[in-house]
Tab-separated table of C-alpha atoms in Angstrom:
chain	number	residue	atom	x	y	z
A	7	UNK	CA	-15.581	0.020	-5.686
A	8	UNK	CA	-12.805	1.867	-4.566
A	9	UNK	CA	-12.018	5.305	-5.838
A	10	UNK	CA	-9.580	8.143	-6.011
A	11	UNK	CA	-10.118	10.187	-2.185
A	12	UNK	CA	-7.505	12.639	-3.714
A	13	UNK	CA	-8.673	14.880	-6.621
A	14	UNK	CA	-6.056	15.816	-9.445
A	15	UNK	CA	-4.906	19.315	-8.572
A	16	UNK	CA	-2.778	21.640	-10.133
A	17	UNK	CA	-0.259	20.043	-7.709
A	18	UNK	CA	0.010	17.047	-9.654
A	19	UNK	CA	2.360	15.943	-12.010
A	20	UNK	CA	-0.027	15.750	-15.561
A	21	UNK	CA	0.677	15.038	-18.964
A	22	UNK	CA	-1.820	16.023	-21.768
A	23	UNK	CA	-4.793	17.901	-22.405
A	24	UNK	CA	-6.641	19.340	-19.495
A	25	UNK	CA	-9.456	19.044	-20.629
A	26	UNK	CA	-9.343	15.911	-21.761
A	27	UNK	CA	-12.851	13.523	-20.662
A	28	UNK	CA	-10.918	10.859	-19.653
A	29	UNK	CA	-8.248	11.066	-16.354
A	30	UNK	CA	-5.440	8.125	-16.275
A	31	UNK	CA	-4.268	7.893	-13.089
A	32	UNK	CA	-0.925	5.775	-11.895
A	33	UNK	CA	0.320	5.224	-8.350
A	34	UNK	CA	3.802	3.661	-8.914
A	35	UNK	CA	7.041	2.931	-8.130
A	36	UNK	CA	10.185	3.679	-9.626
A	37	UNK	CA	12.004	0.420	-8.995
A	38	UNK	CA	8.909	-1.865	-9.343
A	39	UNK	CA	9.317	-3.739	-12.492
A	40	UNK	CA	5.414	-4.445	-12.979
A	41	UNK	CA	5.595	-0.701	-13.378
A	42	UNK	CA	8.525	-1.035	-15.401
A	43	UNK	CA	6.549	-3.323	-17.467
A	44	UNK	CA	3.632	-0.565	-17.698
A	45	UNK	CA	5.638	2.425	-18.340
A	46	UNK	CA	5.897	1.735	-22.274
A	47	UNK	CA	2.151	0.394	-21.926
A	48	UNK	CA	1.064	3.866	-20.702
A	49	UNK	CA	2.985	5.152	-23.660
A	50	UNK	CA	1.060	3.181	-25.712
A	51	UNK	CA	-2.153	4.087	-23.976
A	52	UNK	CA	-1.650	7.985	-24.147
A	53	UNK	CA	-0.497	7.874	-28.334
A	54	UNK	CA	-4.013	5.409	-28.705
A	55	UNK	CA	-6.282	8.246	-27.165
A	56	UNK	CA	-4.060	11.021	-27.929
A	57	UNK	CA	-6.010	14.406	-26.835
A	58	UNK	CA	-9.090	12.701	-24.946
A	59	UNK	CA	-6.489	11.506	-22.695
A	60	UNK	CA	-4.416	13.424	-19.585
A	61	UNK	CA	-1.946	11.015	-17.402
A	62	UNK	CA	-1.077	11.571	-14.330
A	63	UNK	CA	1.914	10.197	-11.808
A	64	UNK	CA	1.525	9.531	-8.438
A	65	UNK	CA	4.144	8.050	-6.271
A	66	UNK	CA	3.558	4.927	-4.044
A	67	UNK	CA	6.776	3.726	-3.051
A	68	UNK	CA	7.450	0.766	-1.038
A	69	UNK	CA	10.556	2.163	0.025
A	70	UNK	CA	11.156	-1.298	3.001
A	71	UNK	CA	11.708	-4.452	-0.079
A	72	UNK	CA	12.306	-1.281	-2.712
A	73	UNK	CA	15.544	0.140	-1.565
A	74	UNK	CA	16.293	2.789	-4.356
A	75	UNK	CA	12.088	3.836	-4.936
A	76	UNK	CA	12.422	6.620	-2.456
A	77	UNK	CA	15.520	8.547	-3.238
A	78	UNK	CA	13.852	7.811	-6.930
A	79	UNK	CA	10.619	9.272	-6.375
A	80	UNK	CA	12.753	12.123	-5.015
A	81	UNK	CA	14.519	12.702	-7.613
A	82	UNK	CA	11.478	13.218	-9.897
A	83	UNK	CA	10.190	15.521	-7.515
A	84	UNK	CA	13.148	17.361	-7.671
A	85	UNK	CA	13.709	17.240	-11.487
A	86	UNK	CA	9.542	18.578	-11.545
A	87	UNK	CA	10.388	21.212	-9.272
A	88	UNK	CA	12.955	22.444	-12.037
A	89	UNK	CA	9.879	21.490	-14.445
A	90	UNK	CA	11.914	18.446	-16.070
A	91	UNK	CA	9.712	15.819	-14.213
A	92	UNK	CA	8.733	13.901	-17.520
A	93	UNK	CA	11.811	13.432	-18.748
A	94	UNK	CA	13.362	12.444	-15.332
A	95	UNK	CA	10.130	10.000	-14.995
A	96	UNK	CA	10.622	8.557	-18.259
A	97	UNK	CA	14.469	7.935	-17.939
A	98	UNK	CA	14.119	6.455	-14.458
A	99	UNK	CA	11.492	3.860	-15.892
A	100	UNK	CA	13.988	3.123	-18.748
A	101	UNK	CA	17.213	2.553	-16.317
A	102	UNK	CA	15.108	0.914	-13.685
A	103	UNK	CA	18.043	-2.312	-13.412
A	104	UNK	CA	20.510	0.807	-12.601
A	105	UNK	CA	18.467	2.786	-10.124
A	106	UNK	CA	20.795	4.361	-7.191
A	107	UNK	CA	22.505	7.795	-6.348
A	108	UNK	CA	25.357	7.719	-8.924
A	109	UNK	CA	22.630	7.208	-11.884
A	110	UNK	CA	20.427	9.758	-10.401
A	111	UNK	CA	23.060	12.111	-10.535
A	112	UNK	CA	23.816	10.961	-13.957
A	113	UNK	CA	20.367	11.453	-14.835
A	114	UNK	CA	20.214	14.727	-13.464
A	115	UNK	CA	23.212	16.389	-15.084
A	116	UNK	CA	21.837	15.360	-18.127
A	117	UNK	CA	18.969	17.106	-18.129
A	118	UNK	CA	20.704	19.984	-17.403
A	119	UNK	CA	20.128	20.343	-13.795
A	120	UNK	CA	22.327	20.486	-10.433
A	121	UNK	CA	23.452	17.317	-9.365
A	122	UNK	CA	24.826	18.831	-5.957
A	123	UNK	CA	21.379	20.722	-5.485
A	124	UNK	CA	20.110	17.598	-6.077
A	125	UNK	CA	22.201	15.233	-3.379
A	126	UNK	CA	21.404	18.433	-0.907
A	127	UNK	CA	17.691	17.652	-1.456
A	128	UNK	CA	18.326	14.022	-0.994
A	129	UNK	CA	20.074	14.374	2.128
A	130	UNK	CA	17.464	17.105	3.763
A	131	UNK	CA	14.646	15.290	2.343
A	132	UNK	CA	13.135	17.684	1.200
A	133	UNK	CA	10.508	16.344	-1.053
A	134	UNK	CA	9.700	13.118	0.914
A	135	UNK	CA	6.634	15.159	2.257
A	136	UNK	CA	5.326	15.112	-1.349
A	137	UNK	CA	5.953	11.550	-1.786
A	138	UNK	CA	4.259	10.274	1.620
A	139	UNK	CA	1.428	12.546	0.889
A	140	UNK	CA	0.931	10.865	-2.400
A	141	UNK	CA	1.610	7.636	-0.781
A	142	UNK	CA	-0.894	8.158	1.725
A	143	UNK	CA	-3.555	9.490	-1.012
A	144	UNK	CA	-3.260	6.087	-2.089
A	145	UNK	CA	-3.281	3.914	0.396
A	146	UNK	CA	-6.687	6.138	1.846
A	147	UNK	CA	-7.926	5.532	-2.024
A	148	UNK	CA	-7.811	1.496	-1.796
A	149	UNK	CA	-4.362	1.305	-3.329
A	150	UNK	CA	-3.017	-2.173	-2.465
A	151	UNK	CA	-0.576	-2.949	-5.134
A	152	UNK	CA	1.828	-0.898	-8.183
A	153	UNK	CA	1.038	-0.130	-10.744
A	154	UNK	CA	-2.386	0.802	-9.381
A	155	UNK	CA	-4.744	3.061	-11.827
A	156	UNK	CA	-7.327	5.020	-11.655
A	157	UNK	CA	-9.893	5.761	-14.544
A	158	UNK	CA	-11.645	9.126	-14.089
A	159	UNK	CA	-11.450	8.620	-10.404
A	160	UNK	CA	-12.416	4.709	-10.100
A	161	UNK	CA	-9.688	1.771	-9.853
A	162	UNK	CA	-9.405	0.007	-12.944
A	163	UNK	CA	-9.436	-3.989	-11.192
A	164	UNK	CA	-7.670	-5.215	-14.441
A	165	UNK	CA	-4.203	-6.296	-15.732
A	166	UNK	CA	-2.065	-3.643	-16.903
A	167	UNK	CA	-2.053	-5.029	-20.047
A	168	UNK	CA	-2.711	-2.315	-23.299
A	169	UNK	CA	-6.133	-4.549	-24.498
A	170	UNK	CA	-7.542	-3.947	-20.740
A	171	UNK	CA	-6.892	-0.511	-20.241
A	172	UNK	CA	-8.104	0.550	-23.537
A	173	UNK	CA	-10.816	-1.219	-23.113
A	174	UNK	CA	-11.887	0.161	-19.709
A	175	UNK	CA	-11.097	3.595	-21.174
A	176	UNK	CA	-13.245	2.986	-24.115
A	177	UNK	CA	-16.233	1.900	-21.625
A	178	UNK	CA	-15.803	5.320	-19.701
A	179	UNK	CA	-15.896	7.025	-23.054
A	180	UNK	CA	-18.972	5.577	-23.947
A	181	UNK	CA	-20.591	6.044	-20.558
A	182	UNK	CA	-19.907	9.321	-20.681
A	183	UNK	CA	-21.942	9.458	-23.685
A	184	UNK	CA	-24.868	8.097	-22.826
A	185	UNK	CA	-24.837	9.693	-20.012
A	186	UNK	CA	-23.478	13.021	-20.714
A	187	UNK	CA	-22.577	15.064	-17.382
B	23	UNK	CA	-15.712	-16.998	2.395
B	24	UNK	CA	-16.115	-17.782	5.878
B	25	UNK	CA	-18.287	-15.693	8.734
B	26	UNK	CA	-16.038	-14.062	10.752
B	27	UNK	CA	-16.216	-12.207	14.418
B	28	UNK	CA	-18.581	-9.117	14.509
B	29	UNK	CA	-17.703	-6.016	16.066
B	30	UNK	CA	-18.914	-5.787	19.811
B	31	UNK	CA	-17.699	-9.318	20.279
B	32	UNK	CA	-14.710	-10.019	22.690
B	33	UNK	CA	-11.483	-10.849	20.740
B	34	UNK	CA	-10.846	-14.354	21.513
B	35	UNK	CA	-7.591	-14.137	23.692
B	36	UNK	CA	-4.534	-16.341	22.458
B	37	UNK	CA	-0.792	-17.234	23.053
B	38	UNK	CA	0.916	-17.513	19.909
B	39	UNK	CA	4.797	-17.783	19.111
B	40	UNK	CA	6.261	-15.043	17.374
B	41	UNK	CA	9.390	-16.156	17.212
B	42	UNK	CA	11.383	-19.379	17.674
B	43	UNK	CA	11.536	-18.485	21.305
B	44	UNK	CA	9.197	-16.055	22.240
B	45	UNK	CA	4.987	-16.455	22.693
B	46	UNK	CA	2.704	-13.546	22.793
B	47	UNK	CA	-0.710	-13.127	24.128
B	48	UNK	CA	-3.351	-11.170	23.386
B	49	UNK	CA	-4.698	-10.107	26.226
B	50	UNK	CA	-0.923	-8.815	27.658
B	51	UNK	CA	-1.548	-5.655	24.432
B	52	UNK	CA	-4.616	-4.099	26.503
B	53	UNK	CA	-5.076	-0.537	26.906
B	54	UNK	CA	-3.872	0.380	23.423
B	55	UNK	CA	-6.072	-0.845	20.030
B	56	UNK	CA	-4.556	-3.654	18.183
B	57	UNK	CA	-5.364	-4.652	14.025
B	58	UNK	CA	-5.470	-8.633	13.739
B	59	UNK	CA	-4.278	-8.842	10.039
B	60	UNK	CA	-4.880	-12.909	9.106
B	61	UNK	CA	-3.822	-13.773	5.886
B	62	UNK	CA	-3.117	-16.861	4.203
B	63	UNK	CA	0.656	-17.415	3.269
B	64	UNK	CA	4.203	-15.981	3.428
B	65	UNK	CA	6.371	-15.282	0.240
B	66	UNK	CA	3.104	-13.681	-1.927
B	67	UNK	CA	4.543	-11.547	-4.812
B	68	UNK	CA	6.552	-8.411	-3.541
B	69	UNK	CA	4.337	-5.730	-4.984
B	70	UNK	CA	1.090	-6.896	-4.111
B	71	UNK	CA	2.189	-8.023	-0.852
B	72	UNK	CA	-0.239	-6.830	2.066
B	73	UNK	CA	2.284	-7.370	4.749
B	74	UNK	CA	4.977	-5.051	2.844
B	75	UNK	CA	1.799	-2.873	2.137
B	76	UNK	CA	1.293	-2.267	6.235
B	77	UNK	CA	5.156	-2.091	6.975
B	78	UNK	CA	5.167	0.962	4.764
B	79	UNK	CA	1.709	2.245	6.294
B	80	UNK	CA	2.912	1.455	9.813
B	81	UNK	CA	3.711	4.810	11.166
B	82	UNK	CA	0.073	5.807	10.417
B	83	UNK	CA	-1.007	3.190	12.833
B	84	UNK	CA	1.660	4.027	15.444
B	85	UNK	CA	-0.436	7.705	15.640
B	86	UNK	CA	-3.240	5.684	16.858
B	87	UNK	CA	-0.694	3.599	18.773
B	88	UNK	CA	-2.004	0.772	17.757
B	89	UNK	CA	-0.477	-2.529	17.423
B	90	UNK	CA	-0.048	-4.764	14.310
B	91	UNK	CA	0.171	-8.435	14.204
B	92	UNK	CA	0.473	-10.790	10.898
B	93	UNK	CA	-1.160	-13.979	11.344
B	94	UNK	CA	-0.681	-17.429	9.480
B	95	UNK	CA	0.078	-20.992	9.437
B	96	UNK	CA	3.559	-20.633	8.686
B	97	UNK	CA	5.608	-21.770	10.937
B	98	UNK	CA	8.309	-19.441	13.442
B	99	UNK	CA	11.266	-20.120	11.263
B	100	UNK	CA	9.447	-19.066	7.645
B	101	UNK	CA	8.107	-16.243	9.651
B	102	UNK	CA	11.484	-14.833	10.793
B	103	UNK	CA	12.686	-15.567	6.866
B	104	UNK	CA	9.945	-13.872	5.256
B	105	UNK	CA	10.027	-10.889	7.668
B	106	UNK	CA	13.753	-10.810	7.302
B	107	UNK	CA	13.370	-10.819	3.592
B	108	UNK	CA	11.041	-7.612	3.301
B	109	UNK	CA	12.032	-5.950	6.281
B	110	UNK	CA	9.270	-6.327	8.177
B	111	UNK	CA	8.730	-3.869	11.177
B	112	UNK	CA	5.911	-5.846	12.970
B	113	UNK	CA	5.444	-9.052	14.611
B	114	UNK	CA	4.303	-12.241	12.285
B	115	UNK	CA	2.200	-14.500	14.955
B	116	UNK	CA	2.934	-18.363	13.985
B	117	UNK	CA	-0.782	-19.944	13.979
B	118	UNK	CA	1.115	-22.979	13.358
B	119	UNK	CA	0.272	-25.882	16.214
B	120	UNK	CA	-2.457	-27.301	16.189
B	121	UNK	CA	-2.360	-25.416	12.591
B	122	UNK	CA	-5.328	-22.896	12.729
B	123	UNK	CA	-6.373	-22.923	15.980
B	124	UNK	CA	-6.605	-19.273	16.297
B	125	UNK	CA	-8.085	-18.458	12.846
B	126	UNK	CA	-10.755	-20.875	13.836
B	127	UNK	CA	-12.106	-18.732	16.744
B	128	UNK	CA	-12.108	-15.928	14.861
B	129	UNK	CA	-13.864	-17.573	11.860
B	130	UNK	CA	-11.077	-16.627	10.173
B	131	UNK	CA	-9.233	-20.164	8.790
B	132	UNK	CA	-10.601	-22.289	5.545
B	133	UNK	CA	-10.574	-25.314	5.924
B	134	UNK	CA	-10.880	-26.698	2.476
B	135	UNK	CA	-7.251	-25.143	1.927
B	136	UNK	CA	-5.869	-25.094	5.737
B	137	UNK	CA	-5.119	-21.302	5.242
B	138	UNK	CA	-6.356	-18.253	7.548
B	139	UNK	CA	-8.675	-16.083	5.588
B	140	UNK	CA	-7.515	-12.359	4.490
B	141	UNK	CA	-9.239	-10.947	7.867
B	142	UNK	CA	-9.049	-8.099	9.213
B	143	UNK	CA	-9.729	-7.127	12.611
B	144	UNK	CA	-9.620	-3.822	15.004
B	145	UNK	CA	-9.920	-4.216	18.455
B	146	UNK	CA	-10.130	-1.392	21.164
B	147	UNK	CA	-7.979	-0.938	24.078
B	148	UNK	CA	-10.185	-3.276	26.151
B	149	UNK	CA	-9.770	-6.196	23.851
B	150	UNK	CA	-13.677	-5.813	22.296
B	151	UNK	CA	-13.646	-5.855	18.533
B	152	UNK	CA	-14.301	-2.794	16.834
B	153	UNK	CA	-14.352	-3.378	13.096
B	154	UNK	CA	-13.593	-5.974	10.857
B	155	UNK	CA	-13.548	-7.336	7.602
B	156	UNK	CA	-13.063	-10.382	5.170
B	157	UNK	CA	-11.792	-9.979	1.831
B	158	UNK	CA	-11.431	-12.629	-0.939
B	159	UNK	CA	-8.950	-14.600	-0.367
B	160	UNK	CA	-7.063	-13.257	-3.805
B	161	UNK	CA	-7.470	-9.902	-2.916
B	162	UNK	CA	-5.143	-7.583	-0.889
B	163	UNK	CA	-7.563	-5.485	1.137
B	164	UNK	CA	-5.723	-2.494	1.625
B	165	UNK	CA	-5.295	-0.400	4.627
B	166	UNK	CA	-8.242	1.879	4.072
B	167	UNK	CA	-10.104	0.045	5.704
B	168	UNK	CA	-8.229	-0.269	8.781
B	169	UNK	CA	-7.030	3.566	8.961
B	170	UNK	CA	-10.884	4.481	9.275
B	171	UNK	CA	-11.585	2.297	11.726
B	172	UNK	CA	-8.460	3.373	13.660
B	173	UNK	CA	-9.895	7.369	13.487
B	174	UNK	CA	-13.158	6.296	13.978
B	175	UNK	CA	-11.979	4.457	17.534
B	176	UNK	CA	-9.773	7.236	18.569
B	177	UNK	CA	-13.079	9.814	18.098
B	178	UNK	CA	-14.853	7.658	19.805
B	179	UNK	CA	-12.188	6.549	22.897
B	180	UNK	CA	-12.011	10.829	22.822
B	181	UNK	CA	-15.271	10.982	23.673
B	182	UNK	CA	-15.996	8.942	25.944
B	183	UNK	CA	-12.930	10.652	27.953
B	184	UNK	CA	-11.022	7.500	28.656
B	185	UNK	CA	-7.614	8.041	29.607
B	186	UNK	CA	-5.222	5.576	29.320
B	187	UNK	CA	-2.468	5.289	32.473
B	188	UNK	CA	-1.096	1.721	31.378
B	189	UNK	CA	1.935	1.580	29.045
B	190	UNK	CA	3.089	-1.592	27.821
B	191	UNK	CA	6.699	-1.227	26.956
B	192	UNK	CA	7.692	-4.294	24.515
């Protein structure tokens, strides 16, 4: 079974509890409408296990037949280094069919943050180390497709769909039980 | 799922076309490792895709400067379309006439569908095979796999102090 090679670190981009017993885990893409699709699903997923749950967002574009997922993923890492990646994550899921520099920008000057600071660290690339090295993480962790996740370290094989992850999650939750530790 | 080569076997050597005018052989890539990546179709969905998958890991192979080769049935001209389409960086090798041929030797082709299998294979710079691996057919493998067996070779090539003096310029 393939699992997570990469541990969640402060590093990471997390939403929740930390110490929540159960770790959700995305690799995505920004312009990859199955994650699209998922992005309201992991909504979903977080308000269903509210403080047993932390998310967390990993980037895994496929920046060759995704043309905007890279400068996207950049963006969020920009907007987190100015700690507003949540928003910028959520709002780039919600305008996915506009994704491109003139949005980003939009985006960005929304949420109150530099949109020439922001075309400077497009241009330099200056977080596209971050996003390879999550890429990377990935692919040496078995990912092979987005939305990939990752339930307290191990891939979760099924759909995307709300029923299956909650389901899987539940199954951890009562593992952990059993077998507490 | 069909048995395919073991590792210590010689990779069967082949001349395949690559493109509408071009063939490529096997045994012209030696002194460098090569990953054999059979699979059964063009055109799967774009985000599962394993070919888009290794275009986007393909610098990580280029530190172990290896080369990576698609292989199907498809024919030249759905090759060059598909490749076109996601921007392929690598060569897709046409195991189109007499449909399979290739897969065959390597144990890699199923019959019952005329498809190649989702093999994988690693071969060292002297054309042995080094690692590989069948997945189900419905399942994108992944380049985990490969990337390990890639390190494990170059340790190993280290070790055993082989320098290589060829280059193969393409």
């Amino acid at each position: 079974m393939a699992v997570l090679k990469v541990p969640v670190t402060a590093n990471d981009h997390i939403q929740g509890d930390k110490n929540a017993p159960i770790t959700l885990a995305e690799y995505g893409d920004y312009e990859c409408p199955h994650c699209g699709r998922a992005h309201p699903i992991v909504k979903a997923v977080q308000r269903h296990f509210g403080k047993q749950l932390r998310f967390v967002f990993r980037h895994f574009p496929l920046t060759q037949i995704h043309l905007h997922a890279e400068a996207a993923a950049e963006t969020a890492e920009f907007a987190g280094a100015h700690s507003r990646f949540w928003p910028m994550h959520d709002l780039l899921f919600e305008n996915q069919q506009r994704l491109g520099l003139p949005l980003f920008f939009e985006l960005a000057k929304g949420l109150g943050l530099s949109s020439s600071e922001l075309r400077s660290a497009l241009e330099t690339g200056q977080y596209a180390p971050k996003v390879r090295a999550d890429f990377l993480g990935g692919i040496r962790s078995g990912v092979n497709s987005t939305p990939t996740f990752f339930i307290n370290g191990r891939r979760h094989d099924g759909t995307y769909e709300l029923e299956d992850l909650v389901q899987d999650i539940e199954a951890e939750l009562l593992e952990m039980k059993v077998a507490p530790g | 799922m069909a048995r395919i080569l073991n590792p210590g076997t010689t990779a069967p050597d082949f001349t395949l076309r690559v493109t509408p005018d071009q063939n490529l052989t096997l045994s012209e890539l030696r002194g460098q490792p090569v990953v054999l990546a059979f699979y059964p179709a063009d055109w799967s969905p774009v985000c599962s895709d394993q070919m888009a998958l290794y275009n986007e890991v393909l610098p990580e192979f280029q530190k172990h400067r290896a080369e990576l080769m698609g292989i199907s049935v498809d024919g030249v001209w759905c090759h060059a379309a598909f490749a076109k389409d996601r921007r392929l960086h690598f060569p897709l090798l046409s195991d189109f006439h007499p449909k399979g041929t290739v897969a065959q030797t390597y144990g890699a082709y199923r019959e019952s569908e005329g498809v190649c299998e989702r093999a994988l294979f690693v071969l060292d710079s002297e054309g042995t095979i080094f690692w590989s691996y069948c997945s189900p057919i419905a399942v994108n493998p992944g380049a985990d796999g490969i990337l390990e067996a890639l390190e494990e070779l170059s340790k190993q090539e280290s070790t055993h102090g082989r320098v290589e003096s060829t280059s193969h310029s393409k």
